[in-house]
PDB file of C-alpha atoms in Angstrom:
ATOM      1  CA  MET A 560      50.153   4.375 119.984  1.00 59.00           C
ATOM      2  CA  ASP A 561      50.615   3.715 123.554  1.00 83.00           C
ATOM      3  CA  LEU A 562      48.137   0.968 124.984  1.00 85.00           C
ATOM      4  CA  PHE A 563      46.514   3.251 127.315  1.00 89.00           C
ATOM      5  CA  ASP A 564      46.402   6.096 124.794  1.00 91.00           C
ATOM      6  CA  SER A 565      44.635   3.725 122.561  1.00 90.00           C
ATOM      7  CA  LEU A 566      42.120   2.872 125.209  1.00 93.00           C
ATOM      8  CA  LYS A 567      41.796   6.550 126.231  1.00 95.00           C
ATOM      9  CA  PHE A 568      40.998   7.517 122.605  1.00 94.00           C
ATOM     10  CA  LYS A 569      38.299   4.819 122.247  1.00 93.00           C
ATOM     11  CA  ILE A 570      36.413   6.293 125.571  1.00 96.00           C
ATOM     12  CA  ILE A 571      37.191   9.883 125.752  1.00 96.00           C
ATOM     13  CA  ARG A 572      34.115  12.269 125.928  1.00 95.00           C
ATOM     14  CA  ARG A 573      31.663   9.303 125.654  1.00 96.00           C
ATOM     15  CA  ASN A 574      30.087   9.962 128.883  1.00 95.00           C
ATOM     16  CA  ILE A 575      30.773   6.500 130.062  1.00 97.00           C
ATOM     17  CA  GLN A 576      29.639   6.266 133.865  1.00 98.00           C
ATOM     18  CA  VAL A 577      31.373   3.912 136.191  1.00 98.00           C
ATOM     19  CA  ALA A 578      30.289   3.409 139.748  1.00 97.00           C
ATOM     20  CA  PHE A 579      32.919   3.458 142.614  1.00 97.00           C
ATOM     21  CA  PRO A 580      31.229   1.947 145.913  1.00 96.00           C
ATOM     22  CA  GLU A 581      34.431   2.552 147.665  1.00 94.00           C
ATOM     23  CA  ALA A 582      34.345   6.466 147.492  1.00 94.00           C
ATOM     24  CA  THR A 583      36.121   7.347 150.655  1.00 95.00           C
ATOM     25  CA  ASP A 584      39.103   5.532 149.691  1.00 94.00           C
ATOM     26  CA  ALA A 585      41.942   8.122 148.858  1.00 94.00           C
ATOM     27  CA  ARG A 586      43.116   5.943 145.833  1.00 95.00           C
ATOM     28  CA  ILE A 587      39.582   5.796 144.459  1.00 95.00           C
ATOM     29  CA  LEU A 588      38.947   9.577 145.023  1.00 96.00           C
ATOM     30  CA  GLY A 589      42.478  10.394 143.488  1.00 95.00           C
ATOM     31  CA  ALA A 590      42.108   8.225 140.030  1.00 96.00           C
ATOM     32  CA  ALA A 591      38.398   9.302 139.843  1.00 96.00           C
ATOM     33  CA  SER A 592      39.320  12.929 139.977  1.00 95.00           C
ATOM     34  CA  ARG A 593      42.001  12.267 137.364  1.00 95.00           C
ATOM     35  CA  LEU A 594      39.542  10.331 135.138  1.00 97.00           C
ATOM     36  CA  LYS A 595      36.744  12.999 135.384  1.00 96.00           C
ATOM     37  CA  ALA A 596      39.246  15.942 134.582  1.00 94.00           C
ATOM     38  CA  GLU A 597      40.524  14.137 131.472  1.00 96.00           C
ATOM     39  CA  GLU A 598      37.060  13.432 130.480  1.00 96.00           C
ATOM     40  CA  LEU A 599      37.695   9.692 130.097  1.00 97.00           C
ATOM     41  CA  ILE A 600      34.737   8.699 132.256  1.00 96.00           C
ATOM     42  CA  GLU A 601      32.068  10.021 134.554  1.00 97.00           C
ATOM     43  CA  PRO A 602      32.549   8.755 138.027  1.00 97.00           C
ATOM     44  CA  ILE A 603      29.757   7.932 140.216  1.00 97.00           C
ATOM     45  CA  LEU A 604      30.553   8.037 143.833  1.00 97.00           C
ATOM     46  CA  ILE A 605      28.522   5.892 146.089  1.00 96.00           C
ATOM     47  CA  GLY A 606      28.253   6.196 149.748  1.00 94.00           C
ATOM     48  CA  ASN A 607      27.376   8.793 152.395  1.00 94.00           C
ATOM     49  CA  LEU A 608      27.718  12.211 151.063  1.00 93.00           C
ATOM     50  CA  ALA A 609      29.359  13.751 154.369  1.00 94.00           C
ATOM     51  CA  GLU A 610      31.925  10.962 154.575  1.00 96.00           C
ATOM     52  CA  ILE A 611      32.930  11.331 150.866  1.00 95.00           C
ATOM     53  CA  GLU A 612      33.330  14.990 151.130  1.00 94.00           C
ATOM     54  CA  LYS A 613      35.339  14.505 154.325  1.00 95.00           C
ATOM     55  CA  ALA A 614      37.694  12.040 152.646  1.00 95.00           C
ATOM     56  CA  ALA A 615      37.911  14.207 149.253  1.00 94.00           C
ATOM     57  CA  SER A 616      38.793  17.372 151.433  1.00 94.00           C
ATOM     58  CA  ALA A 617      41.748  15.478 153.146  1.00 93.00           C
ATOM     59  CA  ARG A 618      42.909  14.777 149.539  1.00 90.00           C
ATOM     60  CA  GLY A 619      42.398  18.546 148.411  1.00 92.00           C
ATOM     61  CA  ILE A 620      39.545  17.187 145.699  1.00 91.00           C
ATOM     62  CA  ALA A 621      36.804  19.445 144.997  1.00 89.00           C
ATOM     63  CA  LEU A 622      33.529  17.472 144.547  1.00 88.00           C
ATOM     64  CA  SER A 623      31.061  20.007 143.107  1.00 83.00           C
ATOM     65  CA  ASN A 624      30.979  18.522 139.632  1.00 89.00           C
ATOM     66  CA  PHE A 625      30.747  14.892 140.716  1.00 94.00           C
ATOM     67  CA  THR A 626      27.690  12.777 141.011  1.00 95.00           C
ATOM     68  CA  ILE A 627      27.587  11.078 144.220  1.00 95.00           C
ATOM     69  CA  ILE A 628      24.592   8.572 145.025  1.00 96.00           C
ATOM     70  CA  ASP A 629      23.663   7.876 148.686  1.00 95.00           C
ATOM     71  CA  PRO A 630      21.960   4.451 149.134  1.00 94.00           C
ATOM     72  CA  ASP A 631      20.096   5.687 152.107  1.00 93.00           C
ATOM     73  CA  HIS A 632      18.677   8.518 149.949  1.00 94.00           C
ATOM     74  CA  PHE A 633      18.312   6.992 146.439  1.00 96.00           C
ATOM     75  CA  ASP A 634      15.278   8.079 144.762  1.00 94.00           C
ATOM     76  CA  ARG A 635      14.739   4.974 142.725  1.00 96.00           C
ATOM     77  CA  TRP A 636      15.373   2.824 145.696  1.00 97.00           C
ATOM     78  CA  ASP A 637      11.925   1.021 145.451  1.00 96.00           C
ATOM     79  CA  GLU A 638      12.561   0.444 141.713  1.00 97.00           C
ATOM     80  CA  MET A 639      15.851  -1.178 142.453  1.00 97.00           C
ATOM     81  CA  VAL A 640      14.608  -3.341 145.491  1.00 96.00           C
ATOM     82  CA  GLU A 641      11.720  -4.597 143.103  1.00 96.00           C
ATOM     83  CA  ALA A 642      14.327  -5.304 140.244  1.00 96.00           C
ATOM     84  CA  PHE A 643      16.682  -7.089 142.541  1.00 96.00           C
ATOM     85  CA  VAL A 644      13.935  -9.504 143.863  1.00 96.00           C
ATOM     86  CA  ASP A 645      12.873 -10.330 140.245  1.00 95.00           C
ATOM     87  CA  ARG A 646      16.363 -11.079 139.170  1.00 96.00           C
ATOM     88  CA  ARG A 647      16.928 -13.223 142.088  1.00 94.00           C
ATOM     89  CA  LYS A 648      13.963 -14.827 141.144  1.00 90.00           C
ATOM     90  CA  GLY A 649      12.254 -15.660 144.563  1.00 81.00           C
ATOM     91  CA  LYS A 650      15.388 -16.477 146.276  1.00 92.00           C
ATOM     92  CA  VAL A 651      15.190 -13.396 148.416  1.00 91.00           C
ATOM     93  CA  SER A 652      12.161 -11.470 150.054  1.00 94.00           C
ATOM     94  CA  LYS A 653      11.817  -7.682 149.613  1.00 94.00           C
ATOM     95  CA  GLU A 654      12.742  -7.399 153.099  1.00 94.00           C
ATOM     96  CA  ASP A 655      16.006  -9.339 152.498  1.00 95.00           C
ATOM     97  CA  ALA A 656      16.704  -7.160 149.510  1.00 95.00           C
ATOM     98  CA  GLU A 657      16.348  -3.900 151.169  1.00 95.00           C
ATOM     99  CA  LYS A 658      19.253  -5.125 153.836  1.00 95.00           C
ATOM    100  CA  ILE A 659      21.344  -6.546 150.991  1.00 96.00           C
ATOM    101  CA  LEU A 660      21.191  -3.494 148.783  1.00 96.00           C
ATOM    102  CA  LYS A 661      22.741  -1.519 151.726  1.00 95.00           C
ATOM    103  CA  ASP A 662      25.886  -3.276 150.883  1.00 94.00           C
ATOM    104  CA  GLU A 663      27.801  -0.784 148.517  1.00 94.00           C
ATOM    105  CA  ASN A 664      28.949  -3.576 146.200  1.00 95.00           C
ATOM    106  CA  TYR A 665      25.175  -4.907 145.743  1.00 97.00           C
ATOM    107  CA  PHE A 666      24.067  -1.440 145.428  1.00 97.00           C
ATOM    108  CA  GLY A 667      26.814  -0.490 142.651  1.00 97.00           C
ATOM    109  CA  THR A 668      26.269  -3.701 140.870  1.00 97.00           C
ATOM    110  CA  MET A 669      22.409  -2.936 140.586  1.00 97.00           C
ATOM    111  CA  LEU A 670      23.219   0.624 139.315  1.00 98.00           C
ATOM    112  CA  THR A 671      24.887  -1.136 136.583  1.00 97.00           C
ATOM    113  CA  TYR A 672      22.412  -3.941 136.023  1.00 97.00           C
ATOM    114  CA  MET A 673      19.802  -0.994 135.706  1.00 97.00           C
ATOM    115  CA  GLY A 674      21.647   0.851 133.243  1.00 96.00           C
ATOM    116  CA  ILE A 675      22.492   3.580 135.378  1.00 97.00           C
ATOM    117  CA  THR A 676      25.997   3.162 135.134  1.00 97.00           C
ATOM    118  CA  ASP A 677      27.918   1.291 132.291  1.00 97.00           C
ATOM    119  CA  GLY A 678      30.285  -0.486 134.652  1.00 97.00           C
ATOM    120  CA  MET A 679      31.643  -0.843 138.227  1.00 97.00           C
ATOM    121  CA  VAL A 680      35.037  -0.661 139.890  1.00 96.00           C
ATOM    122  CA  SER A 681      35.644  -2.138 143.475  1.00 94.00           C
ATOM    123  CA  GLY A 682      37.874  -4.248 145.591  1.00 88.00           C
ATOM    124  CA  ALA A 683      40.471  -1.541 146.817  1.00 86.00           C
ATOM    125  CA  ILE A 684      39.090  -2.574 150.331  1.00 89.00           C
ATOM    126  CA  HIS A 685      36.725  -5.378 149.708  1.00 85.00           C
ATOM    127  CA  SER A 686      37.788  -9.060 148.881  1.00 83.00           C
ATOM    128  CA  THR A 687      37.474 -10.519 145.256  1.00 81.00           C
ATOM    129  CA  GLY A 688      34.446 -12.497 146.686  1.00 84.00           C
ATOM    130  CA  ASP A 689      32.561  -9.494 147.928  1.00 89.00           C
ATOM    131  CA  THR A 690      32.937  -7.948 144.527  1.00 90.00           C
ATOM    132  CA  VAL A 691      32.463 -10.965 142.291  1.00 90.00           C
ATOM    133  CA  ARG A 692      29.476 -12.486 144.087  1.00 92.00           C
ATOM    134  CA  PRO A 693      26.977  -9.447 143.707  1.00 95.00           C
ATOM    135  CA  ALA A 694      28.133  -9.600 139.744  1.00 94.00           C
ATOM    136  CA  LEU A 695      27.245 -13.246 139.423  1.00 93.00           C
ATOM    137  CA  GLN A 696      24.170 -12.959 141.225  1.00 94.00           C
ATOM    138  CA  ILE A 697      22.860  -9.767 139.533  1.00 96.00           C
ATOM    139  CA  ILE A 698      24.835  -9.065 136.139  1.00 96.00           C
ATOM    140  CA  LYS A 699      25.509 -12.899 135.446  1.00 94.00           C
ATOM    141  CA  THR A 700      27.258 -14.322 132.545  1.00 94.00           C
ATOM    142  CA  LYS A 701      26.880 -14.024 128.796  1.00 92.00           C
ATOM    143  CA  PRO A 702      24.887 -16.338 126.866  1.00 90.00           C
ATOM    144  CA  GLY A 703      27.133 -19.486 126.241  1.00 85.00           C
ATOM    145  CA  VAL A 704      29.449 -18.686 129.164  1.00 91.00           C
ATOM    146  CA  SER A 705      28.954 -20.868 132.254  1.00 91.00           C
ATOM    147  CA  ARG A 706      31.617 -18.755 134.585  1.00 90.00           C
ATOM    148  CA  THR A 707      33.548 -15.709 134.629  1.00 92.00           C
ATOM    149  CA  SER A 708      37.138 -15.720 134.558  1.00 94.00           C
ATOM    150  CA  GLY A 709      39.871 -13.300 135.327  1.00 93.00           C
ATOM    151  CA  ALA A 710      42.567 -12.421 132.898  1.00 95.00           C
ATOM    152  CA  PHE A 711      45.860 -10.262 133.321  1.00 94.00           C
ATOM    153  CA  LEU A 712      47.230  -7.847 130.694  1.00 94.00           C
ATOM    154  CA  MET A 713      51.095  -8.464 130.776  1.00 95.00           C
ATOM    155  CA  VAL A 714      52.898  -5.281 129.372  1.00 93.00           C
ATOM    156  CA  ARG A 715      56.651  -4.965 129.279  1.00 93.00           C
ATOM    157  CA  GLY A 716      59.100  -2.217 128.043  1.00 86.00           C
ATOM    158  CA  ARG A 717      58.844   0.880 125.906  1.00 77.00           C
ATOM    159  CA  ASP A 718      57.846  -1.290 122.674  1.00 74.00           C
ATOM    160  CA  GLN A 719      54.908  -2.277 124.892  1.00 81.00           C
ATOM    161  CA  GLU A 720      55.434  -6.001 124.423  1.00 92.00           C
ATOM    162  CA  LYS A 721      51.923  -7.347 125.780  1.00 95.00           C
ATOM    163  CA  TYR A 722      50.235 -10.655 126.281  1.00 97.00           C
ATOM    164  CA  LEU A 723      46.966 -11.932 128.019  1.00 98.00           C
ATOM    165  CA  PHE A 724      47.234 -14.573 130.629  1.00 98.00           C
ATOM    166  CA  SER A 725      44.055 -16.466 131.923  1.00 96.00           C
ATOM    167  CA  ASP A 726      42.500 -17.683 134.385  1.00 96.00           C
ATOM    168  CA  CYS A 727      44.629 -16.317 136.817  1.00 94.00           C
ATOM    169  CA  ALA A 728      42.016 -15.176 139.509  1.00 90.00           C
ATOM    170  CA  ILE A 729      38.700 -16.901 139.701  1.00 91.00           C
ATOM    171  CA  ASN A 730      38.393 -20.700 138.563  1.00 93.00           C
ATOM    172  CA  VAL A 731      40.366 -23.096 140.900  1.00 95.00           C
ATOM    173  CA  ASN A 732      39.890 -26.113 138.643  1.00 96.00           C
ATOM    174  CA  PRO A 733      37.880 -25.594 135.366  1.00 97.00           C
ATOM    175  CA  ASN A 734      36.636 -28.634 133.516  1.00 97.00           C
ATOM    176  CA  ALA A 735      37.218 -28.901 129.754  1.00 98.00           C
ATOM    177  CA  GLN A 736      34.028 -26.934 128.642  1.00 97.00           C
ATOM    178  CA  GLU A 737      34.807 -24.304 131.097  1.00 97.00           C
ATOM    179  CA  LEU A 738      38.412 -23.880 129.948  1.00 97.00           C
ATOM    180  CA  ALA A 739      37.249 -23.876 126.431  1.00 97.00           C
ATOM    181  CA  GLU A 740      34.819 -20.898 127.329  1.00 96.00           C
ATOM    182  CA  ILE A 741      37.635 -19.081 129.157  1.00 97.00           C
ATOM    183  CA  ALA A 742      40.000 -19.614 126.175  1.00 98.00           C
ATOM    184  CA  VAL A 743      37.153 -17.712 123.713  1.00 97.00           C
ATOM    185  CA  GLU A 744      36.574 -14.730 126.186  1.00 96.00           C
ATOM    186  CA  SER A 745      40.292 -14.335 126.506  1.00 97.00           C
ATOM    187  CA  ALA A 746      40.584 -13.979 122.830  1.00 97.00           C
ATOM    188  CA  LYS A 747      37.861 -11.380 122.771  1.00 95.00           C
ATOM    189  CA  THR A 748      39.464  -9.645 125.722  1.00 95.00           C
ATOM    190  CA  ALA A 749      42.975  -9.648 123.841  1.00 96.00           C
ATOM    191  CA  GLU A 750      41.206  -7.757 120.954  1.00 94.00           C
ATOM    192  CA  LEU A 751      39.985  -4.958 123.143  1.00 91.00           C
ATOM    193  CA  PHE A 752      43.937  -4.336 123.832  1.00 91.00           C
ATOM    194  CA  ASP A 753      44.671  -4.582 120.000  1.00 90.00           C
ATOM    195  CA  ILE A 754      46.466  -7.899 120.493  1.00 95.00           C
ATOM    196  CA  GLU A 755      45.954 -10.335 117.636  1.00 96.00           C
ATOM    197  CA  PRO A 756      44.714 -13.456 119.557  1.00 98.00           C
ATOM    198  CA  LYS A 757      46.756 -16.446 119.063  1.00 98.00           C
ATOM    199  CA  VAL A 758      45.571 -18.616 121.991  1.00 98.00           C
ATOM    200  CA  ALA A 759      47.787 -21.218 123.346  1.00 98.00           C
ATOM    201  CA  MET A 760      46.186 -23.805 125.813  1.00 98.00           C
ATOM    202  CA  MET A 761      48.876 -24.607 128.399  1.00 98.00           C
ATOM    203  CA  SER A 762      50.077 -27.815 129.717  1.00 98.00           C
ATOM    204  CA  PHE A 763      52.900 -29.779 130.770  1.00 97.00           C
ATOM    205  CA  SER A 764      52.661 -31.609 127.424  1.00 97.00           C
ATOM    206  CA  THR A 765      52.777 -30.544 123.966  1.00 97.00           C
ATOM    207  CA  LYS A 766      50.753 -32.553 121.515  1.00 96.00           C
ATOM    208  CA  GLY A 767      50.865 -35.707 123.298  1.00 94.00           C
ATOM    209  CA  SER A 768      54.094 -35.827 124.666  1.00 95.00           C
ATOM    210  CA  ALA A 769      52.799 -36.726 127.984  1.00 95.00           C
ATOM    211  CA  LYS A 770      49.811 -38.818 129.028  1.00 95.00           C
ATOM    212  CA  ALA A 771      47.686 -37.994 132.194  1.00 97.00           C
ATOM    213  CA  PRO A 772      44.188 -36.883 132.795  1.00 96.00           C
ATOM    214  CA  GLU A 773      45.346 -33.292 133.151  1.00 96.00           C
ATOM    215  CA  VAL A 774      46.628 -33.231 129.639  1.00 97.00           C
ATOM    216  CA  GLU A 775      43.389 -34.920 128.285  1.00 98.00           C
ATOM    217  CA  LYS A 776      41.446 -32.116 129.826  1.00 98.00           C
ATOM    218  CA  VAL A 777      43.638 -29.448 127.908  1.00 98.00           C
ATOM    219  CA  ALA A 778      43.372 -31.275 124.695  1.00 98.00           C
ATOM    220  CA  GLU A 779      39.818 -31.715 124.972  1.00 98.00           C
ATOM    221  CA  ALA A 780      39.037 -28.075 125.862  1.00 98.00           C
ATOM    222  CA  THR A 781      41.286 -27.177 122.980  1.00 98.00           C
ATOM    223  CA  LYS A 782      38.767 -29.019 120.497  1.00 98.00           C
ATOM    224  CA  ILE A 783      35.824 -27.400 122.235  1.00 98.00           C
ATOM    225  CA  ALA A 784      37.110 -23.962 121.907  1.00 98.00           C
ATOM    226  CA  GLN A 785      37.932 -24.478 118.389  1.00 98.00           C
ATOM    227  CA  GLU A 786      34.452 -25.598 117.828  1.00 97.00           C
ATOM    228  CA  LEU A 787      33.015 -22.647 119.723  1.00 96.00           C
ATOM    229  CA  ALA A 788      35.081 -20.143 117.714  1.00 97.00           C
ATOM    230  CA  PRO A 789      36.376 -21.330 114.744  1.00 97.00           C
ATOM    231  CA  ASP A 790      37.708 -17.839 113.682  1.00 97.00           C
ATOM    232  CA  PHE A 791      40.135 -17.581 116.333  1.00 98.00           C
ATOM    233  CA  LEU A 792      43.429 -19.281 116.480  1.00 98.00           C
ATOM    234  CA  ILE A 793      43.410 -21.589 119.236  1.00 98.00           C
ATOM    235  CA  ASP A 794      45.887 -24.534 119.766  1.00 98.00           C
ATOM    236  CA  GLY A 795      47.131 -26.818 122.472  1.00 92.00           C
ATOM    237  CA  GLU A 796      47.957 -28.485 124.338  1.00 96.00           C
ATOM    238  CA  LEU A 797      51.182 -26.617 124.508  1.00 98.00           C
ATOM    239  CA  GLN A 798      54.165 -26.276 126.971  1.00 98.00           C
ATOM    240  CA  PHE A 799      55.318 -22.730 127.440  1.00 97.00           C
ATOM    241  CA  ASP A 800      58.367 -23.053 125.677  1.00 97.00           C
ATOM    242  CA  ALA A 801      56.579 -24.356 122.557  1.00 98.00           C
ATOM    243  CA  ALA A 802      54.011 -21.665 122.828  1.00 98.00           C
ATOM    244  CA  TYR A 803      56.545 -18.725 123.120  1.00 97.00           C
ATOM    245  CA  ILE A 804      59.790 -19.779 121.457  1.00 97.00           C
ATOM    246  CA  PRO A 805      59.637 -20.304 117.812  1.00 97.00           C
ATOM    247  CA  GLY A 806      62.555 -22.526 117.617  1.00 97.00           C
ATOM    248  CA  VAL A 807      61.089 -24.856 120.043  1.00 97.00           C
ATOM    249  CA  ALA A 808      57.791 -24.649 118.478  1.00 97.00           C
ATOM    250  CA  GLN A 809      59.642 -26.097 115.084  1.00 97.00           C
ATOM    251  CA  LEU A 810      60.493 -28.886 116.943  1.00 96.00           C
ATOM    252  CA  LYS A 811      57.629 -29.826 119.180  1.00 97.00           C
ATOM    253  CA  ALA A 812      54.704 -28.473 117.062  1.00 96.00           C
ATOM    254  CA  PRO A 813      55.813 -27.699 113.720  1.00 96.00           C
ATOM    255  CA  ASP A 814      52.346 -27.828 112.173  1.00 95.00           C
ATOM    256  CA  SER A 815      50.898 -25.214 114.559  1.00 97.00           C
ATOM    257  CA  LYS A 816      49.596 -21.798 113.673  1.00 96.00           C
ATOM    258  CA  VAL A 817      50.078 -20.683 117.295  1.00 98.00           C
ATOM    259  CA  ALA A 818      53.009 -22.368 118.590  1.00 97.00           C
ATOM    260  CA  GLY A 819      55.997 -20.051 118.788  1.00 97.00           C
ATOM    261  CA  GLN A 820      53.670 -16.960 118.313  1.00 97.00           C
ATOM    262  CA  ALA A 821      51.153 -17.152 121.160  1.00 98.00           C
ATOM    263  CA  THR A 822      49.795 -13.942 122.397  1.00 98.00           C
ATOM    264  CA  VAL A 823      47.228 -15.283 124.815  1.00 98.00           C
ATOM    265  CA  PHE A 824      48.071 -17.953 127.357  1.00 98.00           C
ATOM    266  CA  VAL A 825      45.472 -19.840 128.834  1.00 98.00           C
ATOM    267  CA  PHE A 826      46.327 -22.018 131.832  1.00 98.00           C
ATOM    268  CA  PRO A 827      44.587 -25.428 132.931  1.00 98.00           C
ATOM    269  CA  GLU A 828      43.803 -24.128 136.472  1.00 97.00           C
ATOM    270  CA  LEU A 829      44.061 -21.287 138.858  1.00 97.00           C
ATOM    271  CA  GLN A 830      47.273 -22.473 140.632  1.00 97.00           C
ATOM    272  CA  SER A 831      49.409 -22.528 137.507  1.00 97.00           C
ATOM    273  CA  GLY A 832      47.953 -19.358 136.308  1.00 97.00           C
ATOM    274  CA  ASN A 833      48.604 -17.306 139.461  1.00 95.00           C
ATOM    275  CA  ILE A 834      51.967 -18.562 139.656  1.00 96.00           C
ATOM    276  CA  GLY A 835      52.671 -18.062 136.156  1.00 97.00           C
ATOM    277  CA  TYR A 836      51.519 -14.269 135.945  1.00 96.00           C
ATOM    278  CA  LYS A 837      53.538 -13.584 139.150  1.00 95.00           C
ATOM    279  CA  ILE A 838      56.821 -15.299 137.722  1.00 97.00           C
ATOM    280  CA  ALA A 839      56.427 -13.094 134.683  1.00 96.00           C
ATOM    281  CA  GLN A 840      55.601  -9.994 136.887  1.00 95.00           C
ATOM    282  CA  ARG A 841      58.648 -10.534 139.309  1.00 95.00           C
ATOM    283  CA  PHE A 842      61.208 -12.239 137.226  1.00 96.00           C
ATOM    284  CA  GLY A 843      60.488 -10.988 133.733  1.00 95.00           C
ATOM    285  CA  GLY A 844      59.631  -7.327 134.300  1.00 94.00           C
ATOM    286  CA  PHE A 845      56.160  -7.318 132.968  1.00 95.00           C
ATOM    287  CA  GLU A 846      53.492  -5.029 134.474  1.00 90.00           C
ATOM    288  CA  ALA A 847      50.433  -7.166 135.223  1.00 90.00           C
ATOM    289  CA  ILE A 848      47.210  -5.079 134.803  1.00 88.00           C
ATOM    290  CA  GLY A 849      44.201  -6.882 136.382  1.00 83.00           C
ATOM    291  CA  PRO A 850      42.419  -9.007 136.995  1.00 86.00           C
ATOM    292  CA  ILE A 851      39.904  -8.121 134.099  1.00 91.00           C
ATOM    293  CA  LEU A 852      36.819 -10.049 134.648  1.00 93.00           C
ATOM    294  CA  GLN A 853      35.694 -11.692 131.473  1.00 93.00           C
ATOM    295  CA  GLY A 854      32.336 -13.194 130.467  1.00 93.00           C
ATOM    296  CA  LEU A 855      29.933 -10.823 132.267  1.00 94.00           C
ATOM    297  CA  ASN A 856      26.979  -9.245 130.628  1.00 95.00           C
ATOM    298  CA  LYS A 857      28.244  -5.799 131.706  1.00 95.00           C
ATOM    299  CA  PRO A 858      31.749  -4.950 133.122  1.00 96.00           C
ATOM    300  CA  ILE A 859      32.389  -5.442 136.828  1.00 95.00           C
ATOM    301  CA  SER A 860      36.161  -5.031 137.773  1.00 92.00           C
ATOM    302  CA  ASP A 861      37.897  -6.242 140.719  1.00 90.00           C
ATOM    303  CA  LEU A 862      41.068  -4.396 142.196  1.00 88.00           C
ATOM    304  CA  SER A 863      43.665  -5.801 144.517  1.00 80.00           C
ATOM    305  CA  ARG A 864      43.361  -4.466 147.953  1.00 81.00           C
ATOM    306  CA  GLY A 865      47.169  -3.873 147.489  1.00 82.00           C
ATOM    307  CA  SER A 866      46.341  -1.611 144.431  1.00 85.00           C
ATOM    308  CA  ASN A 867      47.530   2.209 144.062  1.00 91.00           C
ATOM    309  CA  GLU A 868      45.770   5.111 142.525  1.00 93.00           C
ATOM    310  CA  GLU A 869      47.698   4.534 139.357  1.00 92.00           C
ATOM    311  CA  ASP A 870      46.000   0.695 139.342  1.00 90.00           C
ATOM    312  CA  VAL A 871      42.509   2.238 139.959  1.00 93.00           C
ATOM    313  CA  TYR A 872      43.000   4.754 137.144  1.00 95.00           C
ATOM    314  CA  LYS A 873      44.221   2.068 134.656  1.00 93.00           C
ATOM    315  CA  LEU A 874      41.561  -0.535 135.501  1.00 93.00           C
ATOM    316  CA  SER A 875      38.909   2.063 135.395  1.00 96.00           C
ATOM    317  CA  ILE A 876      39.782   2.843 131.857  1.00 96.00           C
ATOM    318  CA  ILE A 877      39.903  -0.700 130.861  1.00 94.00           C
ATOM    319  CA  THR A 878      36.378  -1.104 132.470  1.00 96.00           C
ATOM    320  CA  ALA A 879      35.085   1.992 130.404  1.00 97.00           C
ATOM    321  CA  ALA A 880      36.606   0.223 127.209  1.00 95.00           C
ATOM    322  CA  GLN A 881      34.811  -3.119 128.056  1.00 94.00           C
ATOM    323  CA  SER A 882      31.483  -1.292 128.317  1.00 94.00           C
ATOM    324  CA  LEU A 883      31.788  -0.475 124.585  1.00 92.00           C
ATOM    325  CA  MET A 884      32.104  -4.220 123.717  1.00 83.00           C
ATOM    326  CA  ASN A 885      28.516  -5.326 125.373  1.00 66.00           C
TER     327      ASN A 885
END
């Protein structure tokens, strides 16, 4: 079964509600219309009714069966403000909360926090910070996870060759504990896509072939990750060729159960992760789907501002599938 056919099978007709705070954007409206027509999710459009209707009309999209929530006329506004003040634990006043929640990303995130929606997709016209900041303040990370991280699903060819690359979007230079947590969450994300997680902790060294603080960090992170999730296959430190090519693995890490057959690649810091996924995308012909935010209590997804309607459609499906994991 095709990757997205498999995800669709998991979510179809389950009435999973996903908030879209950028509901006047043509890409969002086009994807939401497809998702609703196919009964994959129930889109919740956020914004001014007249503005959304105008944008939908320009796309030839009828909104008669859509749920639209205007923050200025939300019947649970007082409840939301109170919940936000409580969640921020005294860091904001009621007056501040009323101003902050007029921001569509904060409003959409609160809908998810309150259980009105199951997740949120944003980022088509907002920066990553604008999308992730409310998620970290309101949804927050799962117990045992100190930071969220961003993974990319890498897919190539008719045979659906697929891998997971992480963290390629969020953490500039995670320490060993944080890197271990990213590895464990990445293994869980891989399972969502029916990828058997064999997690390689990336480095410029394989099993002590080089000595440097950067190598020591990855080696330590590997040990922590193995202790956190002993049921997952996690190994490192490994160079990319040792992780990916069986012949090289036999030479460099013959006793490893991951080397030569890795499916999840955890990069030591953001710079190498971001470069790595883009090389695979541009040189290797992989489709890069993401970033998929990991480690949150409920799924909040961040689109690229350069995304197209198909990207919105696919990431929304992923978001809905993630909601079933929580």
